[in-house]
Structure formats: C-alpha cells, structure tokens
mmCIF file of C-alpha atoms in Angstrom:
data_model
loop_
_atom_site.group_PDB
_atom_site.id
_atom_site.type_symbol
_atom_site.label_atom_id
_atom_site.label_comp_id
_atom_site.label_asym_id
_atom_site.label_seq_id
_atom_site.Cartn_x
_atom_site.Cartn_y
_atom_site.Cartn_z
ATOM 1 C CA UNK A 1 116.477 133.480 102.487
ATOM 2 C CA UNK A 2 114.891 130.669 100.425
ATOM 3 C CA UNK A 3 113.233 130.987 97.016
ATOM 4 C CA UNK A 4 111.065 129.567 94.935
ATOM 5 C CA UNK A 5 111.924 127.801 91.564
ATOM 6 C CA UNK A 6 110.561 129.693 88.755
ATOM 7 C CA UNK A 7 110.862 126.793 85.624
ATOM 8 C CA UNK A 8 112.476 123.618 85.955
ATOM 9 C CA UNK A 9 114.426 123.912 82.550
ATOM 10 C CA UNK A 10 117.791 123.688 82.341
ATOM 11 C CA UNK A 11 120.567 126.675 82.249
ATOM 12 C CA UNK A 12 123.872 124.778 81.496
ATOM 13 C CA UNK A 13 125.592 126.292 78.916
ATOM 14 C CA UNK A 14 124.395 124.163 75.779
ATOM 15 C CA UNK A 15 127.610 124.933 73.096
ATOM 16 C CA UNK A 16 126.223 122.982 70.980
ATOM 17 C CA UNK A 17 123.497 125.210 69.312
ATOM 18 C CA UNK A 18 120.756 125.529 71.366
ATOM 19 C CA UNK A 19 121.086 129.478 71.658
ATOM 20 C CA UNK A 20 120.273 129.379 67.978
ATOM 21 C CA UNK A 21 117.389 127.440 69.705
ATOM 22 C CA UNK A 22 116.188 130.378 71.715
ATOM 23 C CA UNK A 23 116.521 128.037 74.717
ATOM 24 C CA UNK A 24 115.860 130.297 77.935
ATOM 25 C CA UNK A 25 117.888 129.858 80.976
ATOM 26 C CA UNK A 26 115.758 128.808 83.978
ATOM 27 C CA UNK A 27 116.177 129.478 87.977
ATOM 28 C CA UNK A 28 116.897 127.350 91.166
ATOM 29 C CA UNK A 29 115.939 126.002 94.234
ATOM 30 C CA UNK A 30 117.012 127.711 97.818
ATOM 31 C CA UNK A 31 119.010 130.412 97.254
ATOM 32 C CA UNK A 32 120.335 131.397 100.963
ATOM 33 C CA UNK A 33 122.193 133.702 102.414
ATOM 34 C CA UNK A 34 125.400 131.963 103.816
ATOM 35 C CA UNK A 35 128.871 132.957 104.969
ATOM 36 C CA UNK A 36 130.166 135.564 107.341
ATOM 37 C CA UNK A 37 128.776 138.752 108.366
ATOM 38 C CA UNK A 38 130.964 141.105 106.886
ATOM 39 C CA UNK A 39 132.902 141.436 103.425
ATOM 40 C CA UNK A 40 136.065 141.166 102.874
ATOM 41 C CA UNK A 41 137.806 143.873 100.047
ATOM 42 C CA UNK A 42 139.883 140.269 98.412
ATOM 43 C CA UNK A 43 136.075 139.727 97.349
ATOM 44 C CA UNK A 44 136.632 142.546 94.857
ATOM 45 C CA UNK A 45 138.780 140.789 92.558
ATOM 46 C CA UNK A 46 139.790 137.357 91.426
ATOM 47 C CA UNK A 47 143.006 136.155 93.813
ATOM 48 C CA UNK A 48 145.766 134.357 92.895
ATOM 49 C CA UNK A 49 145.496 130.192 94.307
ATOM 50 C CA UNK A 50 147.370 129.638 97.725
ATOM 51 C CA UNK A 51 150.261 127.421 97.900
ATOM 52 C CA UNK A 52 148.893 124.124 98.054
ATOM 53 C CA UNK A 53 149.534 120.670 96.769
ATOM 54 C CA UNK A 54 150.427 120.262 92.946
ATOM 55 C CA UNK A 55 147.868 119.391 90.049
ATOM 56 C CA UNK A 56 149.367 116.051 89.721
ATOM 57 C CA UNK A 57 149.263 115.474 93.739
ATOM 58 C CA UNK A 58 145.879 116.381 93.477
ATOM 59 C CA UNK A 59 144.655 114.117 90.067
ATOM 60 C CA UNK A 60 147.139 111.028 91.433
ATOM 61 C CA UNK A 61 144.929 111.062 94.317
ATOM 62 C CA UNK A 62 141.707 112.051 92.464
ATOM 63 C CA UNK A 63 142.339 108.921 90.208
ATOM 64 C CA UNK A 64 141.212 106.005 92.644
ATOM 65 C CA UNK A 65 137.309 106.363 92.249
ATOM 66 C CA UNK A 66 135.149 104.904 94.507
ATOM 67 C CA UNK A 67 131.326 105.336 92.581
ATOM 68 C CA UNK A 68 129.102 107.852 95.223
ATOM 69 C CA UNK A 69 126.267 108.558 92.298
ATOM 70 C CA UNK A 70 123.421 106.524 91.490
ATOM 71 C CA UNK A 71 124.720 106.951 87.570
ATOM 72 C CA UNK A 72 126.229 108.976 85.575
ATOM 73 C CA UNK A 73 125.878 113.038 84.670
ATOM 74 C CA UNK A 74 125.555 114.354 81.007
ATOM 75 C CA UNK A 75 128.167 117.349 80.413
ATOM 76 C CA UNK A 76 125.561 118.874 78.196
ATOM 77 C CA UNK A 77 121.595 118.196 77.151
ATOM 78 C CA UNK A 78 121.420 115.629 74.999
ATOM 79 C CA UNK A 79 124.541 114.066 75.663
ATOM 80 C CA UNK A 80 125.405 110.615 76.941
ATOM 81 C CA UNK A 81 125.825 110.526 80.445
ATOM 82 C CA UNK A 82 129.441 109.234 80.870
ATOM 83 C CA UNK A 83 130.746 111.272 84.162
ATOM 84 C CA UNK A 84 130.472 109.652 87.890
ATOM 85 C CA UNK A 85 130.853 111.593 91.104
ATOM 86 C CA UNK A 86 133.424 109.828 93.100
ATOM 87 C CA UNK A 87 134.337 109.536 96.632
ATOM 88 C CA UNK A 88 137.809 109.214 97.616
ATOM 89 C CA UNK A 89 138.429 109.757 101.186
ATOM 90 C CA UNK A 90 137.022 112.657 102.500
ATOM 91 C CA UNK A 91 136.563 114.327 99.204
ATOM 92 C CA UNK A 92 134.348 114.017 96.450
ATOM 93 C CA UNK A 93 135.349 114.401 93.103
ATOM 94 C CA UNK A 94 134.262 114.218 89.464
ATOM 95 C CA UNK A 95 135.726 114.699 85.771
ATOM 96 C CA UNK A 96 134.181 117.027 82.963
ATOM 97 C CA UNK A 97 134.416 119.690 81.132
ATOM 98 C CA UNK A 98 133.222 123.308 82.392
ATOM 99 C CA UNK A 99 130.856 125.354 81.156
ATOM 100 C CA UNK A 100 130.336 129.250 82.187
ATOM 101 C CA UNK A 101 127.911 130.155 84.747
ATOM 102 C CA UNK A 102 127.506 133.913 84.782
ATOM 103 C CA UNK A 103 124.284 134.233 87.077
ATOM 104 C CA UNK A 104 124.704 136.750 90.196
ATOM 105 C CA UNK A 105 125.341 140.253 90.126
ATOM 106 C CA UNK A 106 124.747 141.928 86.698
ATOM 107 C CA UNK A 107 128.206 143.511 85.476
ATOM 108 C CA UNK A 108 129.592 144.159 82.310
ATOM 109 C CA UNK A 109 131.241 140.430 81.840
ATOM 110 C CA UNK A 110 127.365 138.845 83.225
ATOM 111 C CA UNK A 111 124.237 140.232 82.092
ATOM 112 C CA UNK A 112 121.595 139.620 79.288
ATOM 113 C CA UNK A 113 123.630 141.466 76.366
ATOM 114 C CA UNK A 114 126.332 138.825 77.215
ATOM 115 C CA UNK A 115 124.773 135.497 78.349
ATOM 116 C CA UNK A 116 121.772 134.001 76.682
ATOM 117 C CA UNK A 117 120.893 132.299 79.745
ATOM 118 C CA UNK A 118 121.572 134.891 81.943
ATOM 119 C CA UNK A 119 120.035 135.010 85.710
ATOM 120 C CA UNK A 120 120.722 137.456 88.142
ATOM 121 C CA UNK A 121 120.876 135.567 91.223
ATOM 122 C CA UNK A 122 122.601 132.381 92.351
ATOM 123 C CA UNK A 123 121.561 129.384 94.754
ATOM 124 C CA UNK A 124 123.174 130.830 98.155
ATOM 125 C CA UNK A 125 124.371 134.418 98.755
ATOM 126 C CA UNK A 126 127.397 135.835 100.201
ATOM 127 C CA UNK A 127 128.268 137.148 103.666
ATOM 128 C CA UNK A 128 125.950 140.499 103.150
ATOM 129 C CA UNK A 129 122.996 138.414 101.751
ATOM 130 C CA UNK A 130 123.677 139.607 97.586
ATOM 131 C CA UNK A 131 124.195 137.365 94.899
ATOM 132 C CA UNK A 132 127.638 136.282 94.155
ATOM 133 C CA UNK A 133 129.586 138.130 91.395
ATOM 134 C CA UNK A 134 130.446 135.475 88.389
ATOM 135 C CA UNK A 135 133.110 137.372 87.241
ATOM 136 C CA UNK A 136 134.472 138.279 90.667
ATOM 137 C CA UNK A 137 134.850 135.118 93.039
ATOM 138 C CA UNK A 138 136.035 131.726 92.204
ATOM 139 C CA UNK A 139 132.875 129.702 92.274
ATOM 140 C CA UNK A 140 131.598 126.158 90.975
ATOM 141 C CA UNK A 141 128.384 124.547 90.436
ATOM 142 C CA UNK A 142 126.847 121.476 91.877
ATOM 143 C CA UNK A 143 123.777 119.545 90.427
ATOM 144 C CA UNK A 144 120.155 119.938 92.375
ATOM 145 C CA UNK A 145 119.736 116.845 94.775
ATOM 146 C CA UNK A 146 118.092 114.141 92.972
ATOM 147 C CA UNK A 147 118.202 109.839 93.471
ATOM 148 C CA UNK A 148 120.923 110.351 91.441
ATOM 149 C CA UNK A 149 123.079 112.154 94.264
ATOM 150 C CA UNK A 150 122.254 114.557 97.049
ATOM 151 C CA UNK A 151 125.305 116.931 98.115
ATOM 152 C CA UNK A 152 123.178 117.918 101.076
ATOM 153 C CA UNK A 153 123.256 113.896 101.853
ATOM 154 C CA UNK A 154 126.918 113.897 101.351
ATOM 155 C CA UNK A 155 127.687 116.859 103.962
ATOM 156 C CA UNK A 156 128.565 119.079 101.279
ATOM 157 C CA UNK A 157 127.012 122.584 102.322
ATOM 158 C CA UNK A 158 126.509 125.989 100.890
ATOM 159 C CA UNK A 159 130.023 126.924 100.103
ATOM 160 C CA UNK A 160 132.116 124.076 100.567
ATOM 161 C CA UNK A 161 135.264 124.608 98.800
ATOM 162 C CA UNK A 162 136.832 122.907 96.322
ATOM 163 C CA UNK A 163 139.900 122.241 93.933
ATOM 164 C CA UNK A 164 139.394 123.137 90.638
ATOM 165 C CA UNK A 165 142.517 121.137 88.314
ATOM 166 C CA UNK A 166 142.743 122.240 85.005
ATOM 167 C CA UNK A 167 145.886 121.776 82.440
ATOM 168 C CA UNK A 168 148.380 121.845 84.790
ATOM 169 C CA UNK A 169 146.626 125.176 87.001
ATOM 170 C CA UNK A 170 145.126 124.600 90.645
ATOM 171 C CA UNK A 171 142.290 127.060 91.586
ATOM 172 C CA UNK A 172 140.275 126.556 94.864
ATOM 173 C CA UNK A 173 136.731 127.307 94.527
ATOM 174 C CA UNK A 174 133.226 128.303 96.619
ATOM 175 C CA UNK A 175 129.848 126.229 96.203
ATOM 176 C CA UNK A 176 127.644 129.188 95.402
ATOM 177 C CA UNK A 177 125.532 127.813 93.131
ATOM 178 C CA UNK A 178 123.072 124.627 91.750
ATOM 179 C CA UNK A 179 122.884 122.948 88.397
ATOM 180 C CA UNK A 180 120.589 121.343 86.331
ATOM 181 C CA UNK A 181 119.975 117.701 88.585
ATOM 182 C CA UNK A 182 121.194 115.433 85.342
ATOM 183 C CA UNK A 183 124.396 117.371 84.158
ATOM 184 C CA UNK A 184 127.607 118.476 85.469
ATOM 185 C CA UNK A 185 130.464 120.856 84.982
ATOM 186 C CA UNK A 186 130.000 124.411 85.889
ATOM 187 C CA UNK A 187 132.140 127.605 86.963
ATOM 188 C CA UNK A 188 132.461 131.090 87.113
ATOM 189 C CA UNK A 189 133.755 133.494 85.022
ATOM 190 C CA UNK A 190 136.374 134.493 87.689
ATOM 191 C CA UNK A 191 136.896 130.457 88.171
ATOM 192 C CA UNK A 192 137.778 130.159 84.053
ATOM 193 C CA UNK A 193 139.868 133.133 83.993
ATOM 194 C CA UNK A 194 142.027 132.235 86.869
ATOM 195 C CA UNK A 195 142.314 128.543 84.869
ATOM 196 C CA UNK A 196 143.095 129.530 81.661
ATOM 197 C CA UNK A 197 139.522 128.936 80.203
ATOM 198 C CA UNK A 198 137.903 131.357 77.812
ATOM 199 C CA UNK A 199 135.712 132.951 80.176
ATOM 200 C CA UNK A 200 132.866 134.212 77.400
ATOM 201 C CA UNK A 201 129.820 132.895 78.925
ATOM 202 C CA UNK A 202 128.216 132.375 75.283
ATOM 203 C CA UNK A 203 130.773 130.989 73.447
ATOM 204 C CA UNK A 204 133.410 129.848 76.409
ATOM 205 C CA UNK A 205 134.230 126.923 78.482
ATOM 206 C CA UNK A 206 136.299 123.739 77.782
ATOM 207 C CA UNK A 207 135.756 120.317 76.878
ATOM 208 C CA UNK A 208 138.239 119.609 79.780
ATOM 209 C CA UNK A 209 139.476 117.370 81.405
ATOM 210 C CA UNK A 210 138.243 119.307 84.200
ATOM 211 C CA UNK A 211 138.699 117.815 87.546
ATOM 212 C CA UNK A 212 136.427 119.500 90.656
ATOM 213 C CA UNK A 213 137.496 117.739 93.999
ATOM 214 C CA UNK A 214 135.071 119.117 96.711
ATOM 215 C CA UNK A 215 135.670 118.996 100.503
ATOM 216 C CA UNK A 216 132.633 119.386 102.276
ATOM 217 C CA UNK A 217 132.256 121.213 105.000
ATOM 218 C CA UNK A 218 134.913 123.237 104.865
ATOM 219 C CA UNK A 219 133.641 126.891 104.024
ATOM 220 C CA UNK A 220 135.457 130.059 103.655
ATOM 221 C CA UNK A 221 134.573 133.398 105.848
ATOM 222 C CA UNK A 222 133.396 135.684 104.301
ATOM 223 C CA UNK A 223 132.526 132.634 101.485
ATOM 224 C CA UNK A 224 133.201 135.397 98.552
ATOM 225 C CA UNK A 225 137.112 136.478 99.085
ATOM 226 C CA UNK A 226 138.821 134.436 96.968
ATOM 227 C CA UNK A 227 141.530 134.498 99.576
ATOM 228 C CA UNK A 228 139.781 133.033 102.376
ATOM 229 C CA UNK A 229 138.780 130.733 99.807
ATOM 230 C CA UNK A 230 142.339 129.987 98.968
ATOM 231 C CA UNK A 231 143.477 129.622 102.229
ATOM 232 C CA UNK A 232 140.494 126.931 103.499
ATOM 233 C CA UNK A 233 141.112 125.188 100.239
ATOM 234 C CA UNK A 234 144.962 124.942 100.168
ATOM 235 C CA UNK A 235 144.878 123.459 103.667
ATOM 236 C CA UNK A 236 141.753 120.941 102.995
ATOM 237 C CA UNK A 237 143.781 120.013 99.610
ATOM 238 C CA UNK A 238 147.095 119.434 101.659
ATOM 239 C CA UNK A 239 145.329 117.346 104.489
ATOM 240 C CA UNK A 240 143.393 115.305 101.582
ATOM 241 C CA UNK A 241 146.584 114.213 99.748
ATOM 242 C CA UNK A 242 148.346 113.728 103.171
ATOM 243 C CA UNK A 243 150.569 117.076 104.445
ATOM 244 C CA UNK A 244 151.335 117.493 100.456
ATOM 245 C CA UNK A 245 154.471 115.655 100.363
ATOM 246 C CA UNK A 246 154.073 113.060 97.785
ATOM 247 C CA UNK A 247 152.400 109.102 97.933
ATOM 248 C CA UNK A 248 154.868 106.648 99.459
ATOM 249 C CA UNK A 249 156.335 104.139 97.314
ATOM 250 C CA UNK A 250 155.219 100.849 96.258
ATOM 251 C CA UNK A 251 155.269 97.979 98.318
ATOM 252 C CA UNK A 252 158.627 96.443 97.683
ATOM 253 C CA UNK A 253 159.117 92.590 97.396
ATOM 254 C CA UNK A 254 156.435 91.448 94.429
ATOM 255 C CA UNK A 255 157.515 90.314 91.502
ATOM 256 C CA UNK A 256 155.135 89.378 88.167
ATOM 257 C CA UNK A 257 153.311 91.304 85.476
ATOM 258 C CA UNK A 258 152.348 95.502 85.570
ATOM 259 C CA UNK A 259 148.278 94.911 84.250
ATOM 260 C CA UNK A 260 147.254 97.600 82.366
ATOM 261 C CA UNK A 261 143.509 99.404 82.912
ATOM 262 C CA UNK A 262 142.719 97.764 79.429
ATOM 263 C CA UNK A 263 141.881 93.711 80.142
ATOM 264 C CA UNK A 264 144.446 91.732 78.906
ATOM 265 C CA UNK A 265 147.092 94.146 78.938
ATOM 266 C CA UNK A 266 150.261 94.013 79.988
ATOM 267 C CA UNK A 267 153.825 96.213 80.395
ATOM 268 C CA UNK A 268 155.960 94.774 78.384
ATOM 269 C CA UNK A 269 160.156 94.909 77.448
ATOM 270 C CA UNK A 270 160.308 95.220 73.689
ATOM 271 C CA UNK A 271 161.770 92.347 71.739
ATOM 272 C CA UNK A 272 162.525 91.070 74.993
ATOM 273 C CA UNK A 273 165.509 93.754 74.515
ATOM 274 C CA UNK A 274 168.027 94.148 77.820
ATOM 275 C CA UNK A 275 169.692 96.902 75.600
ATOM 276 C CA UNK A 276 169.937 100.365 77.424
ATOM 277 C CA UNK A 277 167.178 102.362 75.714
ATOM 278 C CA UNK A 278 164.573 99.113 75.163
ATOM 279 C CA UNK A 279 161.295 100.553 73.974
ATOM 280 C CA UNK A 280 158.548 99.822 77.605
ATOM 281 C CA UNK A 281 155.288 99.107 76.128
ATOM 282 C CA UNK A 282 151.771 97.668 76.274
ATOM 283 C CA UNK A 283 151.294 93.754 74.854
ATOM 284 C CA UNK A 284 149.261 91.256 75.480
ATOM 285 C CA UNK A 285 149.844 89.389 78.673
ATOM 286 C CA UNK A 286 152.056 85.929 77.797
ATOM 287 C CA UNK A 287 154.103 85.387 80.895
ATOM 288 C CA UNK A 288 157.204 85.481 79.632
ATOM 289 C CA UNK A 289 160.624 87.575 81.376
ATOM 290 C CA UNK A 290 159.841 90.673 79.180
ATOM 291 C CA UNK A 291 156.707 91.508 81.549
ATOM 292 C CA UNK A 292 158.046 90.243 84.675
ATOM 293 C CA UNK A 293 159.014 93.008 86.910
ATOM 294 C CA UNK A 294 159.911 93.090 90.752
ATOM 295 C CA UNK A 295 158.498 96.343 92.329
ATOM 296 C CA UNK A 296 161.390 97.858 94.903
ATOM 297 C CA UNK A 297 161.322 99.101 98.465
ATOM 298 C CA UNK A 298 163.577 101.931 96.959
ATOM 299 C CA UNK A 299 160.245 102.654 94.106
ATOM 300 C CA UNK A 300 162.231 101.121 91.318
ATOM 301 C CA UNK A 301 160.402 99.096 89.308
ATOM 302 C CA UNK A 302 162.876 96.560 87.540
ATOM 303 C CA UNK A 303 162.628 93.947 84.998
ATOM 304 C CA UNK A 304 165.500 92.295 82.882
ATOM 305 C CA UNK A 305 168.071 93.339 85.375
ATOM 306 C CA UNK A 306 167.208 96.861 84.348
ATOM 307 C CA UNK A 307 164.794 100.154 85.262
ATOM 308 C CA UNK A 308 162.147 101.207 83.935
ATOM 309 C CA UNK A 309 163.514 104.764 83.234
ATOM 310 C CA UNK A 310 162.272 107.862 82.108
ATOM 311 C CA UNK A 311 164.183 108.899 79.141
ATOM 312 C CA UNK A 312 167.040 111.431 79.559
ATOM 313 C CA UNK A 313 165.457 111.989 82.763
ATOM 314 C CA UNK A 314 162.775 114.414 80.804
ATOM 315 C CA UNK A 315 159.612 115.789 82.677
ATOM 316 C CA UNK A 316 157.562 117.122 79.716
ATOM 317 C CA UNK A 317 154.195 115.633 78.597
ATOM 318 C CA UNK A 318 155.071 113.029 76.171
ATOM 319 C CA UNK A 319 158.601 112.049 77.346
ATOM 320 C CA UNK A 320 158.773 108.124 76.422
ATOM 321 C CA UNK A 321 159.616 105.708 79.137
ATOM 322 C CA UNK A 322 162.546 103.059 78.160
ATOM 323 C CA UNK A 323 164.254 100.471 80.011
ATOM 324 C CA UNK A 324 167.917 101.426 81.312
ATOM 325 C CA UNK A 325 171.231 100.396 84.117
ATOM 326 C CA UNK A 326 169.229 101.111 87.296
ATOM 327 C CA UNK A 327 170.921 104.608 88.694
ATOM 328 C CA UNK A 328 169.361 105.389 91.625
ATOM 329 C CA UNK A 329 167.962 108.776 90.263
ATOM 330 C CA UNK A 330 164.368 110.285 90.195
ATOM 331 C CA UNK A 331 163.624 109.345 86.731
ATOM 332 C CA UNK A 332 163.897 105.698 87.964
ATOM 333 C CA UNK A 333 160.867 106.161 90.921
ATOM 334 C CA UNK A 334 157.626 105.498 90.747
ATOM 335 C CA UNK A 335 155.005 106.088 93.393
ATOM 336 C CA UNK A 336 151.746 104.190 93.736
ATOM 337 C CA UNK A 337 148.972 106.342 94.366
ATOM 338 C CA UNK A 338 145.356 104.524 93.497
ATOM 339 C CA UNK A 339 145.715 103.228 90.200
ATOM 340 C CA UNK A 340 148.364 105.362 88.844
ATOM 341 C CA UNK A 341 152.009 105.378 89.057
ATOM 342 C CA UNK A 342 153.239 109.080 89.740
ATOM 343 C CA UNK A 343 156.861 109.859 88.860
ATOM 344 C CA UNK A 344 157.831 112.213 91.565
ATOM 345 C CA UNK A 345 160.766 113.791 89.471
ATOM 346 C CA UNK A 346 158.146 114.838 86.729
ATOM 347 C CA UNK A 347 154.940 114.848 88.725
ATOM 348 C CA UNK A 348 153.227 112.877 85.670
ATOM 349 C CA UNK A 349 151.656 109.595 85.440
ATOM 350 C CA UNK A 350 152.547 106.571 83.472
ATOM 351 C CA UNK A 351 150.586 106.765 80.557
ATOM 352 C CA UNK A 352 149.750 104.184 77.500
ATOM 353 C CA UNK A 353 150.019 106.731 74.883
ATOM 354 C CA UNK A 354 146.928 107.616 72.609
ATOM 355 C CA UNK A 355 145.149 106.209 74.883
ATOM 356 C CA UNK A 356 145.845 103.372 72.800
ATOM 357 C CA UNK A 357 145.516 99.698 73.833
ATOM 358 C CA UNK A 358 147.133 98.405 71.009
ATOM 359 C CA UNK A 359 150.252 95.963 70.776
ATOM 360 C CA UNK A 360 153.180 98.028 70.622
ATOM 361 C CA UNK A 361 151.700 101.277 72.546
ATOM 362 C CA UNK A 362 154.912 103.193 73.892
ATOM 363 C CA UNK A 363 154.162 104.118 77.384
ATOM 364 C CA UNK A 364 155.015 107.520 78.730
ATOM 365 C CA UNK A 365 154.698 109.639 81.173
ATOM 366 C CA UNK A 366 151.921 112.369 81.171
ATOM 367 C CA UNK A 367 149.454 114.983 83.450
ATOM 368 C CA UNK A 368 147.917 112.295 85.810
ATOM 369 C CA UNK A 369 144.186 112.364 84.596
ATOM 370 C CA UNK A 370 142.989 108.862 86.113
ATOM 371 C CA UNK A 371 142.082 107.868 82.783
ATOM 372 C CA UNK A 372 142.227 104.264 81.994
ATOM 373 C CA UNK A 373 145.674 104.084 79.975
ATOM 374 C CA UNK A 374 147.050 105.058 83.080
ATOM 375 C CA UNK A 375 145.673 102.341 85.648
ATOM 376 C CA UNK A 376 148.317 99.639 86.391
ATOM 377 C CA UNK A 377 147.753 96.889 88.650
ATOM 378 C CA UNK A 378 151.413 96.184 90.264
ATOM 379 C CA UNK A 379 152.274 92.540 91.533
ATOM 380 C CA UNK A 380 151.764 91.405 94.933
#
C-alpha cells in the first residue's frame, strides 16, 4: 500500500524543548505492506537477541569507516550535523544517539497521551498489512532518501535488519520505519527497552554512543517476530565480522612507531622506563627507542624488550595498559581490526584515555567505539 505524505515537518524526538514548542509530529512517505503472509505469536512480545557476535566484535569491525553519505546527519533539529553513514563491507553503519519512535499501533506505551509527536502508522507494515507495534518489535529508523543518501540506492529494503550496539548490549533490529531526510538516530520502544534505554517516548532516549550496523537485504519472515528477526540478524552479524571468531592478528615483522588517530601522536614508553609496570602512553612523535615497537606474528606488540601488557591481566573499562616481561598470555595480544586494536582477552579497544591527546595520556583499554583516541596506525 503506498501513502501520501501529509506535512514535510520533522517528527524526531527534539529533547531539547521543542514540545514546550508545541512542535507537531509530521507523517511519511510509502508506507507498504512488507513481510510474510502470516504472523508469528514471537511478534507479541519483545525477544531476547540470538547468539551472535559480541558488541566489541561488532564496533571493532564497525570502526573502519569508509564515507557512503553525501555529508553528515544532525542527531536533533538544530544541531550540527557531525554523524556519517559508513560502509564497511557489506554493511552500512552509523554512530548516534537514539531517540524514541513510538508511531504504529496505538497502545498504552504509544499514543497521543504519551508521545507529543505521536503517529499511528509507520513507513512499511508487517506481514498482515497493520502498522508495526513500537513497543512490541525491535525496530529502527532510517532517514527519507535525499542527495544526501538513498537506502533504496544502497539495497537496503523495507525491513532489512540490523545490529543495534549499545553499552555493551547487542539487539538485532527491523527497518520499519523513515526519518526526517537530515537527521539520524531512531528506535522503538521495544528496541530501547531490550538496550537498556529509557523507553519514555517524551522524555527517553540516549545521547549514545549508539551504533546501528544495517545489512541490507536481509529481511526477517514474518518482518515483526523479534525472533525471526534475531535469527536473520545473528547470522548476517556473524558472516559480516567473519564466522564470529575474532580479527586475525597483526601482520608480524614491522617494526617503528604506533601513530595515534590524533596527528602527531605517538605510543610512547614512559621515561623511556624498561621497568615492569612502565606507564604506555601518548607523546609526541620524536623517534627515539621509547616509541619503537615491533608488531609480532604471535599479536604481541613489543618495545624495549618488553609487552605492551594489560595490567594484572584486567578486562574492565578503564584497566591501564603498562609495559611488562612478555608472557605469552591474552593480556599481551592485540588484534588489528580497521583502525583499532582489539584485546581478545577483554574484548576492548586500546584507548587514549579522556579522549585526551595530551602528552602524558595513559592509554587503556575500553568498549571499542571507533572513536579517534582509539585509531592506531601500526608499522609496516
């Protein structure tokens, strides 16, 4: 069924005051009918995400961005535009927060007494030809084709599921739904529930990091059970990072400085220091032993005789990364995957903590975001 756009004005979720505003929510383009042609009861309730690769699998692949938008997105009106849709591989992927879309079905989570901007239809309907339920299947949001970026250009159709990475939580997600053709960052009520996101479509949401990676084409029947959505999702996820088992190490044999993602930026031994313990850090780049390191065939990554070592072999956010007698064990590997370097033992990132680019920055390890304090470049 196709429909007619009523208003062109935005519905993303505007936090910032504009329902004070009395800002109305506006309609879409196309809503059709897509999917199988009969229901499945999982569709009744918000199911838990299929076994699949891990959040930091998924944002240490997600972190090598190759631009696929003609600019950037806004996360909300009047904000700067600052988030580009990627394409890595077969996938496409973007970083933002996520606002609440409660359009669909009108229930008592999603209706006018509880969303400002309430609508009650989406962009494409499920398997019997209704709206989808906000607060029953894990969907996302997409922005209307513009010269900015076309998903129906990129092959990504009504449906297409996707990976929804949030602080540490995976949740695969439907394409049920169009945004506003300038800004980004949209789920369901179902979608921020099963995340961990304050689900309150007025007053809800996250700044993020949220990270969407979509693979097109590949569409759940019926496209509103959240477990055929898991189980299309899982396996696109696993084939996308490569049969989930984790990014080979780095090249061994090349020995020099570990660039940071901030220009001029190096990782560097501390005073030089050989000492078991020896703070690893950001410094300018000067050439000198302290930032030489030799990347290993085994994924050590050595400098000063030593290994760069995770300290007491920790795997929490925040655990500081030292220099100690190379051991052989996990908190001494490192995995190249993009621009990051994954520890496997942890499943975190080397990270410049902060993000500061500052002489003296400790590095650690922490979530892999793709953020530029954790971009190294690694010697040839």
């Amino acid at each position: 069924m196709i429909r007619t756009p009523l208003t062109p004005v935005s519905r993303k979720r505007f936090r910032l005051g504009l329902a004070a505003l009395g800002v109305a929510a506006a309609t879409f383009a196309a809503a059709v009918s897509v999917g199988a042609s009969v229901s499945d009861a999982a569709g009744t309730k918000p199911a838990a995400a299929a076994a699949g690769p891990t959040a930091s699998q998924l944002l240490a692949k997600a972190a090598n961005c190759t631009p696929a938008s003609n600019g950037k997105y806004a996360t909300d009106d009047g904000e700067a535009a600052t988030v580009q849709i990627c394409k890595n591989g077969s996938a496409y992927t973007w970083t933002s927060d996520m606002d609440i879309d409660c359009d669909g079905v009108t229930t008592s989570h999603c209706s006018p007494s509880t969303d400002p901007w309430y609508y009650n239809d989406t962009s494409f309907h499920t398997s019997t030809g209704q709206p989808f339920t906000s607060d029953v299947t894990h969907y996302y949001v997409i922005p209307l084709p513009s010269s900015r970026f076309s998903y129906q250009s990129a092959g990504i159709s009504p449906g297409s599921v996707a990976a929804v990475v949030y602080n540490g939580n995976v949740v695969y997600a439907t394409f049920a739904d169009e945004g506003p053709d300038n800004i980004i960052g949209e789920g369901s009520y179902a979608l921020a529930t099963a995340l961990g996101i304050d689900p309150n479509p007025a007053t809800g949401g996250t700044e993020g990091p949220v990270t969407f990676i979509v693979f097109p084409g590949k569409v759940p029947s019926p496209i509103e059970s959240n477990t055929a959505i898991d189980s299309v999702g899982s396996a696109a996820a696993t084939t996308w990072v490569g049969g989930g088992s984790t990014t080979p190490p780095p090249t061994g044999g090349g020995t020099g400085p570990i660039q940071s993602g901030y220009a001029g930026k190096c990782v560097d031994i501390a005073g030089a220091s050989s000492a078991n313990g020896a703070a690893v850090q950001l410094y300018d780049c000067n050439g000198t032993n302290a930032q030489s390191w030799t990347v290993g065939s085994d994924g050590t990554l050595k400098s000063l005789g030593k290994c760069m070592d995770v300290t007491a072999a920790g795997t929490a956010n925040g655990t500081k990364v030292d220099l100690y007698d190379c051991n052989g064990t996990g908190s001494q590997k490192w995995q190249k995957s993009g621009s990051t370097l994954v520890n496997p033992q942890s499943g975190k990132c080397l990270d410049a903590t902060g993000p500061s680019s500052a002489n003296g920055t400790r590095l650690q390890i922490w979530t892999c975001a793709g953020a530029t304090n954790q971009q190294w470049t690694l010697p040839s």
